Amino acid sequence: MTDALPFAGEPEDSHEAIMRATFCALQEHGYAGLSIQRIADEADLSKSTFYHHFDGKEDLLLSFLEFTLEEFDRVFKLESSGDPAKDLRTFFGLLLGDFPTAGGMPEQEDILATYVELRAQAVRNPDFRAKFTETDREFTARIAALVEEGIEDGVFRDVDPERTAQFLLTTLEGITLQNATRDDNPLPELRTAIESYMESELLVADSADS
Amino acid sequence: MTDALPFAGEPEDSHEAIMRATFCALQEHGYAGLSIQRIADEADLSKSTFYHHFDGKEDLLLSFLEFTLEEFDRVFKLESSGDPAKDLRTFFGLLLGDFPTAGGMPEQEDILATYVELRAQAVRNPDFRAKFTETDREFTARIAALVEEGIEDGVFRDVDPERTAQFLLTTLEGITLQNATRDDNPLPELRTAIESYMESELLVADSADS
């Protein structure tokens, strides 16, 4: 998988085939309807091959979260330009599902909805909670690095990068939650809101149109 | 129930007893483990009394969301002071669980976690989605009214009340989501972040310490 599209082309190995099948099965059946059998069917693998890779559903989903983070990083690296303001917008866009999806794969909206369903499992499952804590921290670190770069370049104000990053990630997660659980399509307006936050809090005045 | 505490004192009628039992059962068993039998047991009512009030689990939970919103309004009215900046902070605090809970009732943290579990059901359930869309809009309207009041009183800047309210609600929901699904207790830092947002975006400079 070397394409800019997540899950484009043929899977390179059975691990990737299982990740892809998990993605499709989650989308089709939801968290509650996810079963090893359904994933094995989707990936065209036997259940024994599946259990060669994973201990069970939870182990699989923790791997799946890991895989998703790696995919995110891979696509972000391909799309980043070296301009911190532009890259920050690209990063936010990717978090909100701005990537073309490969044919036959779930749509962006559905990917965000699946994220919310998985994240809600962390309420009662300590391993999921540990994993989402880790991914939140990694995302915060990536956003903070972009903010820091922008401050050094003189395009961002002298804010606290870590705190700003945490606030932004929290708001982006709130957007994802609302978008997946409301029926009035709040995404476009919320994107505008986060853009105005960037303009008023982050960008120095004379680079606001950069 | 006339107390400032949600669910304090004896329930006034069987509807309230069922709401209270739902709250406890959700907390104890989670959404997945919630059953009419468990709620009936918790409320010390027969299943037939239960079905006299509700068609089933989904109907009950929609009523429960309604009831929670009414409780929120009731407690907010009791605590509001007429000072828009103070009331906005009270409102945010209540959304983030700042209220003493009655003895024997779930703790604030658990209430926020239950909210996230219920909200995630809206990903796949259109009736839940409609209900959360409605409650989001009502919360946005309440926040916007406070922002408007603050602008009229000259303590808030001349922002767009509706857009600011939507952004704030989204961030508060992001905080709730993170708090219920991370194991590093992000709440105190996120509260600080929303306070600094209020100070830099909303409060006019000379009233920042009001």
JSON list of N, CA and C in Angstrom, two decimals, chain B residues 22 26 42 55 70 74-75 92 100 102 112 136 146 148 160 165 186 190:
[
{"chain": "B", "resi": 22, "resn": "THR", "atom": "N", "xyz": [-33.32, 4.18, 35.75]},
{"chain": "B", "resi": 22, "resn": "THR", "atom": "CA", "xyz": [-32.62, 4.11, 34.46]},
{"chain": "B", "resi": 22, "resn": "THR", "atom": "C", "xyz": [-31.20, 4.64, 34.62]},
{"chain": "B", "resi": 26, "resn": "LEU", "atom": "N", "xyz": [-28.07, 2.29, 34.03]},
{"chain": "B", "resi": 26, "resn": "LEU", "atom": "CA", "xyz": [-27.13, 2.65, 32.96]},
{"chain": "B", "resi": 26, "resn": "LEU", "atom": "C", "xyz": [-25.72, 2.70, 33.53]},
{"chain": "B", "resi": 42, "resn": "GLU", "atom": "N", "xyz": [-34.59, -2.23, 39.81]},
{"chain": "B", "resi": 42, "resn": "GLU", "atom": "CA", "xyz": [-33.97, -1.06, 40.46]},
{"chain": "B", "resi": 42, "resn": "GLU", "atom": "C", "xyz": [-35.05, -0.12, 41.00]},
{"chain": "B", "resi": 55, "resn": "ASP", "atom": "N", "xyz": [-42.97, 2.08, 25.80]},
{"chain": "B", "resi": 55, "resn": "ASP", "atom": "CA", "xyz": [-43.09, 1.00, 24.81]},
{"chain": "B", "resi": 55, "resn": "ASP", "atom": "C", "xyz": [-41.93, 0.02, 24.90]},
{"chain": "B", "resi": 70, "resn": "GLU", "atom": "N", "xyz": [-34.49, 18.50, 31.16]},
{"chain": "B", "resi": 70, "resn": "GLU", "atom": "CA", "xyz": [-35.33, 19.28, 32.09]},
{"chain": "B", "resi": 70, "resn": "GLU", "atom": "C", "xyz": [-34.63, 19.48, 33.43]},
{"chain": "B", "resi": 74, "resn": "ARG", "atom": "N", "xyz": [-33.56, 22.95, 35.22]},
{"chain": "B", "resi": 74, "resn": "ARG", "atom": "CA", "xyz": [-34.04, 23.25, 36.57]},
{"chain": "B", "resi": 74, "resn": "ARG", "atom": "C", "xyz": [-32.86, 23.66, 37.47]},
{"chain": "B", "resi": 75, "resn": "VAL", "atom": "N", "xyz": [-31.77, 22.85, 37.43]},
{"chain": "B", "resi": 75, "resn": "VAL", "atom": "CA", "xyz": [-30.62, 23.15, 38.28]},
{"chain": "B", "resi": 75, "resn": "VAL", "atom": "C", "xyz": [-29.95, 24.45, 37.82]},
{"chain": "B", "resi": 92, "resn": "PHE", "atom": "N", "xyz": [-21.34, 26.01, 31.74]},
{"chain": "B", "resi": 92, "resn": "PHE", "atom": "CA", "xyz": [-20.28, 25.10, 31.29]},
{"chain": "B", "resi": 92, "resn": "PHE", "atom": "C", "xyz": [-19.95, 24.09, 32.39]},
{"chain": "B", "resi": 100, "resn": "PRO", "atom": "N", "xyz": [-23.21, 18.71, 42.89]},
{"chain": "B", "resi": 100, "resn": "PRO", "atom": "CA", "xyz": [-23.10, 17.66, 43.90]},
{"chain": "B", "resi": 100, "resn": "PRO", "atom": "C", "xyz": [-24.13, 16.59, 43.57]},
{"chain": "B", "resi": 102, "resn": "ALA", "atom": "N", "xyz": [-26.63, 13.42, 44.73]},
{"chain": "B", "resi": 102, "resn": "ALA", "atom": "CA", "xyz": [-27.31, 12.94, 45.93]},
{"chain": "B", "resi": 102, "resn": "ALA", "atom": "C", "xyz": [-26.69, 11.61, 46.37]},
{"chain": "B", "resi": 112, "resn": "LEU", "atom": "N", "xyz": [-21.08, 11.66, 33.07]},
{"chain": "B", "resi": 112, "resn": "LEU", "atom": "CA", "xyz": [-20.53, 12.09, 31.77]},
{"chain": "B", "resi": 112, "resn": "LEU", "atom": "C", "xyz": [-20.23, 10.87, 30.90]},
{"chain": "B", "resi": 136, "resn": "ASP", "atom": "N", "xyz": [-28.75, 19.39, 21.32]},
{"chain": "B", "resi": 136, "resn": "ASP", "atom": "CA", "xyz": [-27.63, 20.26, 20.94]},
{"chain": "B", "resi": 136, "resn": "ASP", "atom": "C", "xyz": [-28.12, 21.65, 20.58]},
{"chain": "B", "resi": 146, "resn": "LEU", "atom": "N", "xyz": [-27.06, 33.68, 26.52]},
{"chain": "B", "resi": 146, "resn": "LEU", "atom": "CA", "xyz": [-26.14, 34.23, 27.53]},
{"chain": "B", "resi": 146, "resn": "LEU", "atom": "C", "xyz": [-25.08, 35.13, 26.88]},
{"chain": "B", "resi": 148, "resn": "GLU", "atom": "N", "xyz": [-25.41, 36.76, 24.06]},
{"chain": "B", "resi": 148, "resn": "GLU", "atom": "CA", "xyz": [-26.10, 37.96, 23.61]},
{"chain": "B", "resi": 148, "resn": "GLU", "atom": "C", "xyz": [-26.30, 38.94, 24.78]},
{"chain": "B", "resi": 160, "resn": "ASP", "atom": "N", "xyz": [-20.42, 36.81, 17.04]},
{"chain": "B", "resi": 160, "resn": "ASP", "atom": "CA", "xyz": [-21.67, 36.22, 16.53]},
{"chain": "B", "resi": 160, "resn": "ASP", "atom": "C", "xyz": [-22.14, 35.22, 17.60]},
{"chain": "B", "resi": 165, "resn": "ALA", "atom": "N", "xyz": [-21.63, 30.18, 20.29]},
{"chain": "B", "resi": 165, "resn": "ALA", "atom": "CA", "xyz": [-22.30, 29.17, 21.12]},
{"chain": "B", "resi": 165, "resn": "ALA", "atom": "C", "xyz": [-22.06, 27.77, 20.56]},
{"chain": "B", "resi": 186, "resn": "PRO", "atom": "N", "xyz": [-7.92, 14.33, 31.71]},
{"chain": "B", "resi": 186, "resn": "PRO", "atom": "CA", "xyz": [-7.63, 15.58, 31.02]},
{"chain": "B", "resi": 186, "resn": "PRO", "atom": "C", "xyz": [-8.52, 16.76, 31.44]},
{"chain": "B", "resi": 190, "resn": "LEU", "atom": "N", "xyz": [-8.33, 20.90, 30.43]},
{"chain": "B", "resi": 190, "resn": "LEU", "atom": "CA", "xyz": [-9.28, 21.33, 29.41]},
{"chain": "B", "resi": 190, "resn": "LEU", "atom": "C", "xyz": [-10.20, 22.44, 29.93]}
]
